[in-house]
Coordinates of C-alpha atoms and ligand atoms in Angstrom, one line a residue:
X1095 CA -0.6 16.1 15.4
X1096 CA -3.9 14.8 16.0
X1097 CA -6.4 12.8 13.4
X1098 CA -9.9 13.2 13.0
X1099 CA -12.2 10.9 10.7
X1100 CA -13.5 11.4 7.4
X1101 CA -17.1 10.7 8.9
X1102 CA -16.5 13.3 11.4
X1103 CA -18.3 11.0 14.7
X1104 CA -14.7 9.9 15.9
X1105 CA -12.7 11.5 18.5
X1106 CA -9.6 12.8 17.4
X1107 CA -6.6 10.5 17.8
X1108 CA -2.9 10.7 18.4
X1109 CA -0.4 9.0 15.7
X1110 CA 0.5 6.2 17.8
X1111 CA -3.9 5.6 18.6
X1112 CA -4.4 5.8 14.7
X1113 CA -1.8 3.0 14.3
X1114 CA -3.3 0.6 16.5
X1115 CA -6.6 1.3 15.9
X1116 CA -6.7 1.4 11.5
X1117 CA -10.3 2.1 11.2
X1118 CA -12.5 4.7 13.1
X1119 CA -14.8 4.1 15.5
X1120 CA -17.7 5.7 13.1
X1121 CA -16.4 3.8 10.2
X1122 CA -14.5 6.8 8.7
X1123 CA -10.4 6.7 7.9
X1124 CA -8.5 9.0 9.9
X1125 CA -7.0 11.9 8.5
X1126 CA -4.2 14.6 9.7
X1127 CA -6.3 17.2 11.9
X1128 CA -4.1 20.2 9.2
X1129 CA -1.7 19.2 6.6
X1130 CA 2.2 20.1 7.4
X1131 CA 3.9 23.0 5.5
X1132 CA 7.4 22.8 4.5
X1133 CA 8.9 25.9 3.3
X1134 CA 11.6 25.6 0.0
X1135 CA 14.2 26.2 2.7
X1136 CA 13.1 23.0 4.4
X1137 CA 12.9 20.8 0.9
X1138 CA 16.5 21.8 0.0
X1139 CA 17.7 20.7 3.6
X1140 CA 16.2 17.1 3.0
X1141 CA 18.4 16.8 -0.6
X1142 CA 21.3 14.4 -0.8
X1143 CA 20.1 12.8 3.1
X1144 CA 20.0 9.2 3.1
X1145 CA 17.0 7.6 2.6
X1146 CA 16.2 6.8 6.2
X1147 CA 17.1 10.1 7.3
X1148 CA 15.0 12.2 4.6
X1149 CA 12.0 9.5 5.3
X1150 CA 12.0 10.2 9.4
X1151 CA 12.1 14.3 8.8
X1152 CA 9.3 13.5 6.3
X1153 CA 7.4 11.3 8.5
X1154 CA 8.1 13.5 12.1
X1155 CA 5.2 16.0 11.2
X1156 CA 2.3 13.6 11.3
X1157 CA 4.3 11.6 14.5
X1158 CA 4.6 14.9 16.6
X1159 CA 3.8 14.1 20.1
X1160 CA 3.5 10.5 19.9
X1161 CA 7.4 9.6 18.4
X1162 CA 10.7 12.2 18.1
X1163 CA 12.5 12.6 15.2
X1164 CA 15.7 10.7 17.0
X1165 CA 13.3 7.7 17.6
X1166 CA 11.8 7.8 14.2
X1167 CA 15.3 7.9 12.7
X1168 CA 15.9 4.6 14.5
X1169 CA 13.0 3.2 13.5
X1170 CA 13.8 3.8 9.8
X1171 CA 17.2 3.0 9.8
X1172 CA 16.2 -0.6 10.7
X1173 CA 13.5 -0.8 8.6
X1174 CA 15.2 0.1 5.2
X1175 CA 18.4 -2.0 6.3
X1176 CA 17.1 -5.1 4.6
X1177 CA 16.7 -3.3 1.4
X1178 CA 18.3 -4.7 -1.9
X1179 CA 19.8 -0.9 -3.1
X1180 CA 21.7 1.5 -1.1
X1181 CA 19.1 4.1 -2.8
X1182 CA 15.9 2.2 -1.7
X1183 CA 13.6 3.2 -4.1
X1184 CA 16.0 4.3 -7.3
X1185 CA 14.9 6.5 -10.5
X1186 CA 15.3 4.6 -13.5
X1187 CA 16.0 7.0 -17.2
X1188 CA 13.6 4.4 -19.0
X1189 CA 13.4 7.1 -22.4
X1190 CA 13.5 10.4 -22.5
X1191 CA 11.5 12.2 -19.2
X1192 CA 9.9 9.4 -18.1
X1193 CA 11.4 7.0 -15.1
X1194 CA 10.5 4.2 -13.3
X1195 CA 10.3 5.2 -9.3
X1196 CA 11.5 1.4 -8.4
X1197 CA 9.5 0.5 -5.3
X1198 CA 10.2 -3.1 -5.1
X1199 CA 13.3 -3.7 -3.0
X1200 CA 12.3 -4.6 -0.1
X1201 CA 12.5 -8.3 1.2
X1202 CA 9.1 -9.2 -0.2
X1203 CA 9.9 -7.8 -4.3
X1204 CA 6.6 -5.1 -3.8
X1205 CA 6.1 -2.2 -2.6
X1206 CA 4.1 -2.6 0.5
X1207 CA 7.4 -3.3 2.1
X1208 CA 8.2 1.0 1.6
X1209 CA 5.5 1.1 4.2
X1210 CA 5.1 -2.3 6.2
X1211 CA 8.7 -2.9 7.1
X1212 CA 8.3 0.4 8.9
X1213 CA 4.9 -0.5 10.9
X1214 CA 5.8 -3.3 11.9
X1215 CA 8.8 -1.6 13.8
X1216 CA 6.5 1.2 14.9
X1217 CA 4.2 -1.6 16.3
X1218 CA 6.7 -3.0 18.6
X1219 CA 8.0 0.6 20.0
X1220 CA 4.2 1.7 20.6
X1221 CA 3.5 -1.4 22.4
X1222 CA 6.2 -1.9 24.0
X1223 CA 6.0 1.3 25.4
X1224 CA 2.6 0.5 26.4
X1225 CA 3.3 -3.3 28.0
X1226 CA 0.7 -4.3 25.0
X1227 CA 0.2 -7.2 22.9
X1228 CA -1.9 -8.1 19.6
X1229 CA -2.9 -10.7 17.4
X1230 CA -3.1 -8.7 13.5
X1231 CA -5.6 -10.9 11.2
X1232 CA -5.5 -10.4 7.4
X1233 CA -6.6 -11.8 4.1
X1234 CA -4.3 -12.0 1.4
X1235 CA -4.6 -12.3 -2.1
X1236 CA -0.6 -12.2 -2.6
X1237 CA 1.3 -9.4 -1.8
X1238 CA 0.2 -7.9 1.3
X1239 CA 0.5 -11.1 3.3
X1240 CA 3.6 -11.9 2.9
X1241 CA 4.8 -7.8 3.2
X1242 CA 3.2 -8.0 6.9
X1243 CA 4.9 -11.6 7.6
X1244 CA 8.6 -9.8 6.6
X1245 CA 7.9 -7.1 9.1
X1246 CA 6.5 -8.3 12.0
X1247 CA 8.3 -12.0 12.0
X1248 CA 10.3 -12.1 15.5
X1249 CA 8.1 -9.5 16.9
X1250 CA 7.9 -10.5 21.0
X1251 CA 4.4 -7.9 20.4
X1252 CA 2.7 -9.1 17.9
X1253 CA 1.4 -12.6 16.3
X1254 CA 0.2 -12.8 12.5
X1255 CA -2.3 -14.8 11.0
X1256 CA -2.6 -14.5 7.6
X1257 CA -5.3 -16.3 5.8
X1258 CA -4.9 -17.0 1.9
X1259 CA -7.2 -18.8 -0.3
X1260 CA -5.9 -22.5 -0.5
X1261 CA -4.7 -23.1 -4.6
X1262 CA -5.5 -19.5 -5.3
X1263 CA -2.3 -17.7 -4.9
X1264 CA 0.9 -17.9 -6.9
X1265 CA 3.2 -20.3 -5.8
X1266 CA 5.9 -17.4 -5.2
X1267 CA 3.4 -15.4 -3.0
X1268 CA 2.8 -18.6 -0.5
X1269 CA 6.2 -20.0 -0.3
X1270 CA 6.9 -16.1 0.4
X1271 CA 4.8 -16.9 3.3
X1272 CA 4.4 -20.0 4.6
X1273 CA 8.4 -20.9 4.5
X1274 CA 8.8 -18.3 7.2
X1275 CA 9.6 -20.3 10.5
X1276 CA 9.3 -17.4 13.3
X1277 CA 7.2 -18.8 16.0
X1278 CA 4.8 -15.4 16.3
X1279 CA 3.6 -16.4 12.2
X1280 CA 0.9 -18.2 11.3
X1281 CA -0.5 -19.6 8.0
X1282 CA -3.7 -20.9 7.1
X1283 CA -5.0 -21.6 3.6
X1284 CA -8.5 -21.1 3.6
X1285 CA -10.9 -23.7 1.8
X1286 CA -12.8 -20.7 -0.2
X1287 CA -11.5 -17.9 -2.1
X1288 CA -10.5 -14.8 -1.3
X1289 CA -13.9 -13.1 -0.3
X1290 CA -14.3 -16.0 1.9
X1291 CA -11.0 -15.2 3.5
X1292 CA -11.7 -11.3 4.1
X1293 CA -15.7 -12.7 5.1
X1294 CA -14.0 -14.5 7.5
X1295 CA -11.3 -11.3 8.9
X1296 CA -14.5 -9.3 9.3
X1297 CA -16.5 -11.8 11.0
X1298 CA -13.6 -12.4 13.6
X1299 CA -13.6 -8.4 14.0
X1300 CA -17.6 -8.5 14.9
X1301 CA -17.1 -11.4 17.1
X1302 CA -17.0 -8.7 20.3
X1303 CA -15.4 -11.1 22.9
X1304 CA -13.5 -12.8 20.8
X1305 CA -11.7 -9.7 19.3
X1306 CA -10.9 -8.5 23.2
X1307 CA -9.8 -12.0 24.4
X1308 CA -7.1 -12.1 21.4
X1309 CA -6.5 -8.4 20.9
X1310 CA -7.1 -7.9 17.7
X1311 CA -5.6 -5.8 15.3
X1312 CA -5.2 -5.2 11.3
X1313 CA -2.5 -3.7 8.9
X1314 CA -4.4 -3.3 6.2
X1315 CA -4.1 -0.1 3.6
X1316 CA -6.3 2.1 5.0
X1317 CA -3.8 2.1 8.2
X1318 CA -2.8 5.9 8.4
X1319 CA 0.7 5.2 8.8
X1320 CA 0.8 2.9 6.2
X1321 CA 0.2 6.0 3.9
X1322 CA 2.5 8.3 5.6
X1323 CA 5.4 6.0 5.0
X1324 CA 4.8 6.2 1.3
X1325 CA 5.7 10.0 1.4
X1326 CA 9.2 10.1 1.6
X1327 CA 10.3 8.4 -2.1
X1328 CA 7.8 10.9 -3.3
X1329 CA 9.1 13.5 -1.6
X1330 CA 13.1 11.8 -2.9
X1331 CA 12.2 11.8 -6.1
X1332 CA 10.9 15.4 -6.6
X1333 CA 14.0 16.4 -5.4
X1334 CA 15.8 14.4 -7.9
X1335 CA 14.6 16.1 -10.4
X1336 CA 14.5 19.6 -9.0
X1337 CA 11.9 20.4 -6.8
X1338 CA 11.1 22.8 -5.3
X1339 CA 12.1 25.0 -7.6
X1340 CA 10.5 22.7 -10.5
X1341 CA 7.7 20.5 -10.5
X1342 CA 7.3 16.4 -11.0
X1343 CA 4.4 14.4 -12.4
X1344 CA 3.4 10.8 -11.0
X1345 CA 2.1 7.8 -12.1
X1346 CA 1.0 5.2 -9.8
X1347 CA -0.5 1.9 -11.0
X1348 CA -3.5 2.0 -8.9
X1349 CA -5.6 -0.6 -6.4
X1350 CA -7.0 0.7 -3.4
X1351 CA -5.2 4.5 -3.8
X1352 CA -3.2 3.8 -1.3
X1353 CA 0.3 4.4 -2.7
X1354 CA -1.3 7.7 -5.0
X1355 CA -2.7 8.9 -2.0
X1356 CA 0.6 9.5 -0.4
X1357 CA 2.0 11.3 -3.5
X1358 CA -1.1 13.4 -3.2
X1359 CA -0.2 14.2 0.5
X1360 CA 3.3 15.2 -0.6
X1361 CA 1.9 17.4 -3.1
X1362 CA -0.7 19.2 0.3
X1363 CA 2.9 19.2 2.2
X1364 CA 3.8 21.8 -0.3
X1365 CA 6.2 20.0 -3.0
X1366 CA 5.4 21.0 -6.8
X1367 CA 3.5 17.9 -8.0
X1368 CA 2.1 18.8 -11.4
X1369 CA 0.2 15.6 -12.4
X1370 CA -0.9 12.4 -10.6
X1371 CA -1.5 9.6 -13.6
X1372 CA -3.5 6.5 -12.2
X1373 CA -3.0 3.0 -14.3
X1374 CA -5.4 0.3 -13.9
X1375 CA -6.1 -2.7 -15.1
X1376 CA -9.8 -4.0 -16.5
X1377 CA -11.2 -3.4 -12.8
X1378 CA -11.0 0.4 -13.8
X1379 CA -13.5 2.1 -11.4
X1380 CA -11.3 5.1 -10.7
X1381 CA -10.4 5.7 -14.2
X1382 CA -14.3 5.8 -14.8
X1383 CA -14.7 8.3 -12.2
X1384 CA -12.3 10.3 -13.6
X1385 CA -13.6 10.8 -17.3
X1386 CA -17.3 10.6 -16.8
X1387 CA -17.7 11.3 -12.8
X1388 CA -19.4 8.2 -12.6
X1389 CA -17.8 5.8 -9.7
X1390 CA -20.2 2.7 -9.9
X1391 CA -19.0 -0.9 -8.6
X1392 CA -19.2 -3.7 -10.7
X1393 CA -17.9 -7.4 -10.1
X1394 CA -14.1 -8.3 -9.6
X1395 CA -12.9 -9.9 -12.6
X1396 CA -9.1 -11.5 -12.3
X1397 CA -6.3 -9.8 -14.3
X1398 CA -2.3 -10.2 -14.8
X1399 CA -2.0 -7.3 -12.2
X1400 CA -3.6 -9.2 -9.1
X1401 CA -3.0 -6.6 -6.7
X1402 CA -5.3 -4.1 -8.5
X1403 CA -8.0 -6.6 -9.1
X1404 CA -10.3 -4.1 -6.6
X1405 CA -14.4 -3.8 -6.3
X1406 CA -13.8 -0.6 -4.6
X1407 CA -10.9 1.7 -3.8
X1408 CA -10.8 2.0 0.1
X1409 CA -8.5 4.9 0.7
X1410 CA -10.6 7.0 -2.2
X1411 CA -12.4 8.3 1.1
X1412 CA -9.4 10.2 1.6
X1413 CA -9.5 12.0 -1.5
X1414 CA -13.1 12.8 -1.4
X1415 CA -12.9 14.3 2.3
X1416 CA -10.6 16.5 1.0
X1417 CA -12.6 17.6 -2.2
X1418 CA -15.6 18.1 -0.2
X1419 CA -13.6 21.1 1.6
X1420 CA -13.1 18.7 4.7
X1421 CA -16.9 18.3 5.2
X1422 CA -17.4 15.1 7.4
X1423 CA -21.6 15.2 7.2
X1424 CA -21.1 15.5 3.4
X1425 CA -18.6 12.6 3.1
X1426 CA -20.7 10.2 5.7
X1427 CA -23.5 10.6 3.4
X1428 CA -21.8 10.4 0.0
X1429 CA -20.1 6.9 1.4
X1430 CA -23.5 5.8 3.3
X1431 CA -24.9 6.2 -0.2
X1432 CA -22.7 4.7 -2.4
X1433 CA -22.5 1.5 0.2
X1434 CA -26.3 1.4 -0.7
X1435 CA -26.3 2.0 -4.4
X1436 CA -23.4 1.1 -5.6
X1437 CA -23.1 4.7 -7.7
X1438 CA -21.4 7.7 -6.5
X1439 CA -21.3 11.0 -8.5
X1440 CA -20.0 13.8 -6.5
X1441 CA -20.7 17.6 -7.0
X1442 CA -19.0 18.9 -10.2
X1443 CA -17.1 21.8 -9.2
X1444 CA -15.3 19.0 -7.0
X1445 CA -15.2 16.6 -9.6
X1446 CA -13.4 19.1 -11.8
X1447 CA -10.9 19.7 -9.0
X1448 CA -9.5 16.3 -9.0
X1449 CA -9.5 16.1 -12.6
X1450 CA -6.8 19.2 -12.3
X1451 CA -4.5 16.7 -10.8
X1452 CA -6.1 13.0 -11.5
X1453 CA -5.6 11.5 -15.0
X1454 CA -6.4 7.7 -15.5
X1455 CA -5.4 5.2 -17.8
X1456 CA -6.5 1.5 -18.1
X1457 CA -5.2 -1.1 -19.9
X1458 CA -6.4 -4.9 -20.3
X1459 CA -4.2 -7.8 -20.0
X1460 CA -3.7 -7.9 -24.1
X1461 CA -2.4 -3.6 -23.9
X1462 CA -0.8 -4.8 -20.5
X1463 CA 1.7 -7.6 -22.4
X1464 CA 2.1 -5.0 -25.3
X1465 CA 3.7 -2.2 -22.8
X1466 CA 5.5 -4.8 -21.3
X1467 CA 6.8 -6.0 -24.3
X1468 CA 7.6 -2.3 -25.9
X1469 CA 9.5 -1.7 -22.5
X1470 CA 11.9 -4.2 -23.2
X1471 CA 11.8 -3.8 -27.1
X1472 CA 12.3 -0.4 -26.6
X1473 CA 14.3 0.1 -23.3
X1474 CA 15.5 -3.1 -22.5
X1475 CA 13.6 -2.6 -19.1
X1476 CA 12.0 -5.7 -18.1
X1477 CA 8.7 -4.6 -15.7
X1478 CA 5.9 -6.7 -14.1
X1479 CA 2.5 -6.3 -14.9
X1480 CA 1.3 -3.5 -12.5
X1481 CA 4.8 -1.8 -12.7
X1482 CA 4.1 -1.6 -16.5
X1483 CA 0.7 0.0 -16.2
X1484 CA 2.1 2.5 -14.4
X1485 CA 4.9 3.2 -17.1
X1486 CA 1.9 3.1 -19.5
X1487 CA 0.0 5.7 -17.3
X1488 CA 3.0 7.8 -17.0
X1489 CA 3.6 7.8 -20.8
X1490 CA 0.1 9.0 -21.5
X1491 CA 0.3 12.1 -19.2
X1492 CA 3.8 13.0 -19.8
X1493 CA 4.2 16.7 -20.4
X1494 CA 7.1 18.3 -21.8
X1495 CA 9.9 19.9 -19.4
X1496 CA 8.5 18.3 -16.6
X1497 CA 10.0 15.1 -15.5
X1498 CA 7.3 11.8 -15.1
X1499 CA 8.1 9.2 -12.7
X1500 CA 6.2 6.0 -12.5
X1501 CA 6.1 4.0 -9.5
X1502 CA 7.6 0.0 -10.4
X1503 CA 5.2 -2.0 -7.6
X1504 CA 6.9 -5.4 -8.2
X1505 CA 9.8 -7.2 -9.2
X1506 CA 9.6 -9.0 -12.5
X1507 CA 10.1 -12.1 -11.0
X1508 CA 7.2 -12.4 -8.8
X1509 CA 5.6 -12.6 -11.7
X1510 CA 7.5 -14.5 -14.1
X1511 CA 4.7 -16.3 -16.1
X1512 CA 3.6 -12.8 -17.5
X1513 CA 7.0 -11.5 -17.7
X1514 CA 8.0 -14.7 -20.0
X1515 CA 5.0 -14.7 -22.2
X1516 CA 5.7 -10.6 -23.3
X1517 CA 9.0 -10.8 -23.7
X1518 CA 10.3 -14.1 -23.5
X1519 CA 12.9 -13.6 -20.9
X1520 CA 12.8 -15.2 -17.2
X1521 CA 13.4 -12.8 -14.5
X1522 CA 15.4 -14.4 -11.9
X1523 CA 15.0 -14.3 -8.2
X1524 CA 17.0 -12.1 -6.0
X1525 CA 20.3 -14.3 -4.2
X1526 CA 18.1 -14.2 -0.8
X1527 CA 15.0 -15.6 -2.4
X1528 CA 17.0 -18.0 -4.8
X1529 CA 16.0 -21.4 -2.4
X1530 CA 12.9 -20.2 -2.1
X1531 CA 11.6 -23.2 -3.9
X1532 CA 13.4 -25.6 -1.6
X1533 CA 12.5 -24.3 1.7
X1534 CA 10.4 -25.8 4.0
X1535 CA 6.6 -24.9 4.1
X1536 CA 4.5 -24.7 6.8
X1537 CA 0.7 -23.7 7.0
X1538 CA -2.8 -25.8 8.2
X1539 CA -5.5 -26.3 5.6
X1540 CA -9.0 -25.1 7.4
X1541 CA -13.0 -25.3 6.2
X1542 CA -14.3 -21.9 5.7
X1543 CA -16.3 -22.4 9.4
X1544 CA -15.5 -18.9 11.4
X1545 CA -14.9 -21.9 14.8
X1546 CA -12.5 -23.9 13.5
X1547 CA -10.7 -20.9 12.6
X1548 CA -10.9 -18.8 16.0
X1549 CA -10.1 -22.3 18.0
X1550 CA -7.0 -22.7 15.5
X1551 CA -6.2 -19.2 16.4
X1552 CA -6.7 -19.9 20.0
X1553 CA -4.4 -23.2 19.7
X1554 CA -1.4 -21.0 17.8
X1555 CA -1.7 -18.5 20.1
X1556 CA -1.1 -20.7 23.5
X1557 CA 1.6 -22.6 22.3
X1558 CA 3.5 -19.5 21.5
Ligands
LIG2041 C1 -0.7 -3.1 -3.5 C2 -0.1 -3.0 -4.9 C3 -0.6 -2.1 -5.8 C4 -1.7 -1.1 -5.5 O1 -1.4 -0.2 -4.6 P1 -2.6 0.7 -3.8 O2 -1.9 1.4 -2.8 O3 -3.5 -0.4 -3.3 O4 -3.2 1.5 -4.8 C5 0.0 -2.0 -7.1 N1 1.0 -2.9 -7.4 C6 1.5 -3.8 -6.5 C7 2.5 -4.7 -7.0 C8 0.9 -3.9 -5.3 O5 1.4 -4.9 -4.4

């Protein structure tokens, strides 16, 4: 399988290429080169397979010619070992028709670990096949930090710096990083917020010589495989509930359309996906496009959900390549233009396509407490913010006869303080996070001045 960009002025790249490299060269996402076809015959072969299994045939299309099925079943039986439930991501009957697809248990209690505990092992086979190291940089509001610290912790590939914004995060989300004591990690809270921190990732990518001399490298969602790993529960849940012979509906609390991205892929690959519901929060730019076609970018403004608190939905791109029939010129100008405006509007007749499969719902922080709140009322279900958004989502788009399954991002105790306030109960940690609170923490405190950070990098670096 090869990939080609969405801005059509890359050349095409292998699997393995696309991992390292994240972004194109021209600035476009990369994108399967044809989508793979599996037959009914082939969906009923992956039914009852364990989850690692069913998630390496899923994955083996888009890996062909850079990794074999055997290899990719090694690779995912290692990285779903550390999960909480022999079932990975398990269906929960919340009321009748609708389910929560939980996502969240994985080391880190979110759902980036579906998808990061697998790079990270996919990172060490390519390079080490390859006699290559890198240094990945990110910013981190919360979650995705600590997902790509889990992963890639004892790597002998690959260092991590994360940067957070110092006093910004919750205190779950930087113990969940900074208490890791693997000599290839590295903390630092950033004196700024968390623009400044993903100012100051950028800035270290421009920096030419600097990003050679330390071989740079990112994780961040718009990283092919990322997306590909999210297939599989998709694809595990739809059979659950019957496919192929009968169709699902999704919802997918919704950031940088990421995680509905994948379900959209499964749907290309063939398996009967009726409805994809997006929940967002009071950052709602995609449920805007939805019911008026008007994608415009306003400020940021903070919510209970954190992780969807998004200006712009990076993997959206995606999407639109496809809607505009794969044309490359047409999607480099719409992007070009909507970097410079701030307003996107996209030709109707593809506008209406999506809106075949794309519903949206948004809910403030005030409708946010209130689901969470009727979920436990009502189902004794006890969900986080963003998990119950997507419950929300999947309510609202529900149809009868066909199952709805709403993907639960994160556990309800990483974030308790919202959990307590709707519903008065206090989620308790998981036995391997229990002494989280006790553990030793270990970051450096930096001014948001791009040399003091690269020399700190420098420093970690040689004394690894
Ligand atoms: C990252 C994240 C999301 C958003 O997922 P996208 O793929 O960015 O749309 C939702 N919920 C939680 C808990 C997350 O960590």
């Amino acid at each position: 399988m090869r990939y080609i960009s969405t801005r059509g002025d890359a050349r095409p790249r292998s699997f393995s290429d696309c991992l390292l490299a994240g972004l194109a060269e021209d600035g476009g996402l990369y994108m399967p080169e044809s989508w793979p076809h599996f037959p009914a015959t082939e969906w009923r072969a992956l039914r009852g397979l364990p989850y690692p299994e069913l998630a390496a045939r899923v994955i083996a299309p888009f890996a062909a010619g850079s990794l074999d099925l055997p290899t990719l079943e090694r690779l995912c039986h290692e990285a779903y070992a550390g999960f909480d439930h022999a079932a990975i991501a398990p269906l929960v009957e919340i009321e009748n028709g609708l389910f929560a697809l939980e996502l969240f248990h994985g080391p880190t209690l979110a759902f980036k670990d579906m998808a990061m505990q697998l790079l990270g092992r996919l990172f060490d086979h390519v390079l080490t096949e390859r006699d290559e190291t890198v240094t990945i940089v990110g910013a981190t509001s919360g979650d995705t930090g600590s997902a790509a610290i889990e992963a890639f912790r004892g790597s002998a590939r690959v260092s991590v710096v994360i940067l957070h914004p110092q006093g910004r995060t919750s205190e779950v989300q930087r113990r969940q990083m900074t208490t890791v004591r693997d000599a290839n990690i590295h903390n630092i809270a950033l004196d700024g917020t968390f623009d400044d921190c993903q100012d100051m990732v950028k800035a270290m990518f421009a920096d030419l010589p600097f990003r050679d001399e330390v071989r740079l490298s990112a994780v961040n969602s718009i990283n092919w495989a990322r997306i590909a790993a999210q297939i599989p529960y998709y694809v595990r849940a739809a059979l659950a509930f019957g496919a192929p012979e009968n169709p699902v509906s999704f919802a997918v609390p919704t950031g940088n359309f990421g995680n509905v991205l994948a379900a959209w892929a499964a749907s290309r690959m063939g398996l009967p996906v009726r409805r994809l519901c997006i929940g967002s929060n009071r950052n709602d730019i995609l449920t805007r496009f939805l019911s008026s076609n008007d994608m415009s970018i306003r400020g940021v403004e903070p919510s209970l959900s954190p992780s969807m608190d998004i200006q712009v939905s990076s993997n959206f791109e995606r999407l639109l390549f496809e809607l505009l029939g794969r044309d490359s010129a047409a999607c480099a100008a719409t992007m070009t233009a909507f970097r410079k405006t701030g307003h996107m509007a996209i030709p109707p007749a593809a506008w209406e396509k999506a809106c075949e499969t794309f519903a949206g719902l948004r809910l403030d922080d005030d409708e946010t407490l209130a689901e969470m709140q009727r979920l436990f009322r009502e189902s004794r279900y006890l969900a986080d913010p963003h998990s119950a958004i997507g419950l929300a989502a999947g309510r609202a788009g529900r149809e009868t006869g066909v199952p709805m399954a709403a993907a639960a991002t994160a556990h309800p105790a990483k974030f308790p303080d919202a959990v307590r306030e709707a519903t008065g109960m206090s989620p308790a940690l998981p036995p391997r996070l229990s002494d989280l609170f006790t553990r030793e923490e270990r970051y450096v405190t930096l001014p948001n001045d791009l040399h003091a950070v690269q020399s700190d990098i420098r420093a970690f670096l040689a004394a690894r």
